[in-house]
């Protein structure tokens, strides 16, 4: 199951990875969350509200497929704080085998200092009114992050993979994307440039990066691991 990020939707986030997963034999579902029905720009709502949407969608997928658990693959908000909230507070840990986060907003962002500045001068509320509550929810030290991170990063029985680029300009510092395994959980943190130093992909481009796609496939099925290759991948925003 695919979960898009902030200001994205199921199509523009996943129109390349989704068919690749399908071609590998996966049954693929993608949720649209975080905005009213019909809105193109999604992933804007208060994180706990969006997590409840994800919870309902997972239940629909399990009912439709007869599966006992799903694997989640998400980008940005959809690979970090949102599914982690679902796992911890919406009963998701019993229904998820593996969470793969591409450029995940696991521990919030400073937005290269801009978010910290906005918080300091009291503008985060205005940011939330203008762009949606999901934005201040993902700032370092937000109420959502404080509650979510209390007691550790992970849930027992769930495997986590983070795929992180050093050149992320949205979730900063990029090391905030890493997770630490707690009891009963497994975590693998992958820095993309340790896999291929020629890969310069940024936050926006990471869900379209073919090297990232192979790393996702490797995470989902370790028995069929393939080398992702190494070749230049430019950033979307340079």
PDB file of N, CA and C in Angstrom, residues 80-82 84-85 88-89 105-109 137-155 176-180:
ATOM      1  N   UNK A  80       6.763   8.639   6.944  1.00  0.00           N
ATOM      2  CA  UNK A  80       7.316   8.913   8.262  1.00  0.00           C
ATOM      3  C   UNK A  80       6.268   9.102   9.334  1.00  0.00           C
ATOM      4  N   UNK A  81       6.002  10.358   9.671  1.00  0.00           N
ATOM      5  CA  UNK A  81       5.163  10.661  10.826  1.00  0.00           C
ATOM      6  C   UNK A  81       3.747  10.104  10.673  1.00  0.00           C
ATOM      7  N   UNK A  82       3.179  10.141   9.475  1.00  0.00           N
ATOM      8  CA  UNK A  82       1.801   9.675   9.296  1.00  0.00           C
ATOM      9  C   UNK A  82       1.647   8.173   9.543  1.00  0.00           C
ATOM     10  N   UNK A  84       3.680   6.178  11.066  1.00  0.00           N
ATOM     11  CA  UNK A  84       4.099   5.877  12.435  1.00  0.00           C
ATOM     12  C   UNK A  84       2.987   6.199  13.423  1.00  0.00           C
ATOM     13  N   UNK A  85       2.245   7.280  13.178  1.00  0.00           N
ATOM     14  CA  UNK A  85       1.097   7.598  14.034  1.00  0.00           C
ATOM     15  C   UNK A  85       0.040   6.502  13.918  1.00  0.00           C
ATOM     16  N   UNK A  88       1.074   3.422  15.849  1.00  0.00           N
ATOM     17  CA  UNK A  88       1.107   3.551  17.300  1.00  0.00           C
ATOM     18  C   UNK A  88      -0.266   3.805  17.914  1.00  0.00           C
ATOM     19  N   UNK A  89      -1.098   4.617  17.244  1.00  0.00           N
ATOM     20  CA  UNK A  89      -2.327   5.081  17.882  1.00  0.00           C
ATOM     21  C   UNK A  89      -3.613   4.584  17.218  1.00  0.00           C
ATOM     22  N   UNK A 105       9.543  11.877   6.974  1.00  0.00           N
ATOM     23  CA  UNK A 105       9.597  12.951   7.983  1.00  0.00           C
ATOM     24  C   UNK A 105       9.434  12.350   9.372  1.00  0.00           C
ATOM     25  N   UNK A 106      10.367  11.520   9.758  1.00  0.00           N
ATOM     26  CA  UNK A 106      10.205  10.760  10.994  1.00  0.00           C
ATOM     27  C   UNK A 106      10.317  11.590  12.261  1.00  0.00           C
ATOM     28  N   UNK A 107      11.273  12.508  12.299  1.00  0.00           N
ATOM     29  CA  UNK A 107      11.478  13.296  13.513  1.00  0.00           C
ATOM     30  C   UNK A 107      11.372  14.785  13.245  1.00  0.00           C
ATOM     31  N   UNK A 108      10.633  15.134  12.208  1.00  0.00           N
ATOM     32  CA  UNK A 108      10.374  16.541  11.939  1.00  0.00           C
ATOM     33  C   UNK A 108      11.478  17.217  11.147  1.00  0.00           C
ATOM     34  N   UNK A 109      11.200  18.449  10.775  1.00  0.00           N
ATOM     35  CA  UNK A 109      12.122  19.203   9.938  1.00  0.00           C
ATOM     36  C   UNK A 109      12.292  20.627  10.450  1.00  0.00           C
ATOM     37  N   UNK A 137       2.600  20.402  11.937  1.00  0.00           N
ATOM     38  CA  UNK A 137       2.701  19.094  12.593  1.00  0.00           C
ATOM     39  C   UNK A 137       4.056  18.449  12.358  1.00  0.00           C
ATOM     40  N   UNK A 138       4.699  18.763  11.238  1.00  0.00           N
ATOM     41  CA  UNK A 138       5.952  18.106  10.880  1.00  0.00           C
ATOM     42  C   UNK A 138       7.195  18.913  11.244  1.00  0.00           C
ATOM     43  N   UNK A 139       7.012  20.006  11.925  1.00  0.00           N
ATOM     44  CA  UNK A 139       8.150  20.798  12.385  1.00  0.00           C
ATOM     45  C   UNK A 139       8.760  20.145  13.619  1.00  0.00           C
ATOM     46  N   UNK A 140      10.071  20.199  13.719  1.00  0.00           N
ATOM     47  CA  UNK A 140      10.770  19.657  14.886  1.00  0.00           C
ATOM     48  C   UNK A 140      10.158  20.218  16.171  1.00  0.00           C
ATOM     49  N   UNK A 141       9.837  19.316  17.101  1.00  0.00           N
ATOM     50  CA  UNK A 141       9.319  19.737  18.398  1.00  0.00           C
ATOM     51  C   UNK A 141       7.831  19.995  18.451  1.00  0.00           C
ATOM     52  N   UNK A 142       7.096  19.693  17.354  1.00  0.00           N
ATOM     53  CA  UNK A 142       5.648  19.896  17.363  1.00  0.00           C
ATOM     54  C   UNK A 142       4.986  18.977  18.379  1.00  0.00           C
ATOM     55  N   UNK A 143       3.748  19.301  18.732  1.00  0.00           N
ATOM     56  CA  UNK A 143       2.998  18.448  19.658  1.00  0.00           C
ATOM     57  C   UNK A 143       2.858  17.032  19.100  1.00  0.00           C
ATOM     58  N   UNK A 144       2.649  16.925  17.798  1.00  0.00           N
ATOM     59  CA  UNK A 144       2.531  15.606  17.177  1.00  0.00           C
ATOM     60  C   UNK A 144       3.809  14.808  17.359  1.00  0.00           C
ATOM     61  N   UNK A 145       4.947  15.430  17.107  1.00  0.00           N
ATOM     62  CA  UNK A 145       6.211  14.700  17.246  1.00  0.00           C
ATOM     63  C   UNK A 145       6.520  14.374  18.700  1.00  0.00           C
ATOM     64  N   UNK A 146       6.220  15.275  19.594  1.00  0.00           N
ATOM     65  CA  UNK A 146       6.494  14.986  21.002  1.00  0.00           C
ATOM     66  C   UNK A 146       5.692  13.779  21.474  1.00  0.00           C
ATOM     67  N   UNK A 147       4.440  13.727  21.089  1.00  0.00           N
ATOM     68  CA  UNK A 147       3.611  12.598  21.502  1.00  0.00           C
ATOM     69  C   UNK A 147       4.037  11.313  20.796  1.00  0.00           C
ATOM     70  N   UNK A 148       4.325  11.419  19.501  1.00  0.00           N
ATOM     71  CA  UNK A 148       4.672  10.237  18.728  1.00  0.00           C
ATOM     72  C   UNK A 148       5.998   9.633  19.175  1.00  0.00           C
ATOM     73  N   UNK A 149       6.982  10.462  19.477  1.00  0.00           N
ATOM     74  CA  UNK A 149       8.316   9.968  19.792  1.00  0.00           C
ATOM     75  C   UNK A 149       8.456   9.492  21.232  1.00  0.00           C
ATOM     76  N   UNK A 150       7.485   9.818  22.061  1.00  0.00           N
ATOM     77  CA  UNK A 150       7.545   9.369  23.449  1.00  0.00           C
ATOM     78  C   UNK A 150       7.462   7.843  23.495  1.00  0.00           C
ATOM     79  N   UNK A 151       8.454   7.227  24.105  1.00  0.00           N
ATOM     80  CA  UNK A 151       8.479   5.777  24.211  1.00  0.00           C
ATOM     81  C   UNK A 151       9.204   5.068  23.089  1.00  0.00           C
ATOM     82  N   UNK A 152       9.801   5.837  22.165  1.00  0.00           N
ATOM     83  CA  UNK A 152      10.614   5.212  21.122  1.00  0.00           C
ATOM     84  C   UNK A 152      10.034   5.353  19.733  1.00  0.00           C
ATOM     85  N   UNK A 153      10.853   4.979  18.758  1.00  0.00           N
ATOM     86  CA  UNK A 153      10.521   5.198  17.354  1.00  0.00           C
ATOM     87  C   UNK A 153       9.632   4.116  16.750  1.00  0.00           C
ATOM     88  N   UNK A 154       9.663   2.928  17.288  1.00  0.00           N
ATOM     89  CA  UNK A 154       9.101   1.775  16.582  1.00  0.00           C
ATOM     90  C   UNK A 154       8.050   1.053  17.412  1.00  0.00           C
ATOM     91  N   UNK A 155       7.359   0.140  16.728  1.00  0.00           N
ATOM     92  CA  UNK A 155       6.364  -0.712  17.378  1.00  0.00           C
ATOM     93  C   UNK A 155       6.797  -2.169  17.254  1.00  0.00           C
ATOM     94  N   UNK A 176      17.366  13.414  10.653  1.00  0.00           N
ATOM     95  CA  UNK A 176      16.094  13.304  11.371  1.00  0.00           C
ATOM     96  C   UNK A 176      15.188  12.228  10.779  1.00  0.00           C
ATOM     97  N   UNK A 177      15.571  11.709   9.632  1.00  0.00           N
ATOM     98  CA  UNK A 177      14.755  10.686   8.985  1.00  0.00           C
ATOM     99  C   UNK A 177      15.052   9.279   9.523  1.00  0.00           C
ATOM    100  N   UNK A 178      16.176   9.124  10.188  1.00  0.00           N
ATOM    101  CA  UNK A 178      16.561   7.806  10.682  1.00  0.00           C
ATOM    102  C   UNK A 178      15.715   7.386  11.875  1.00  0.00           C
ATOM    103  N   UNK A 179      15.573   6.077  12.032  1.00  0.00           N
ATOM    104  CA  UNK A 179      14.862   5.501  13.163  1.00  0.00           C
ATOM    105  C   UNK A 179      15.803   4.648  14.002  1.00  0.00           C
ATOM    106  N   UNK A 180      15.439   4.481  15.268  1.00  0.00           N
ATOM    107  CA  UNK A 180      16.158   3.590  16.168  1.00  0.00           C
ATOM    108  C   UNK A 180      15.216   2.468  16.580  1.00  0.00           C
TER     109      UNK A 180
END
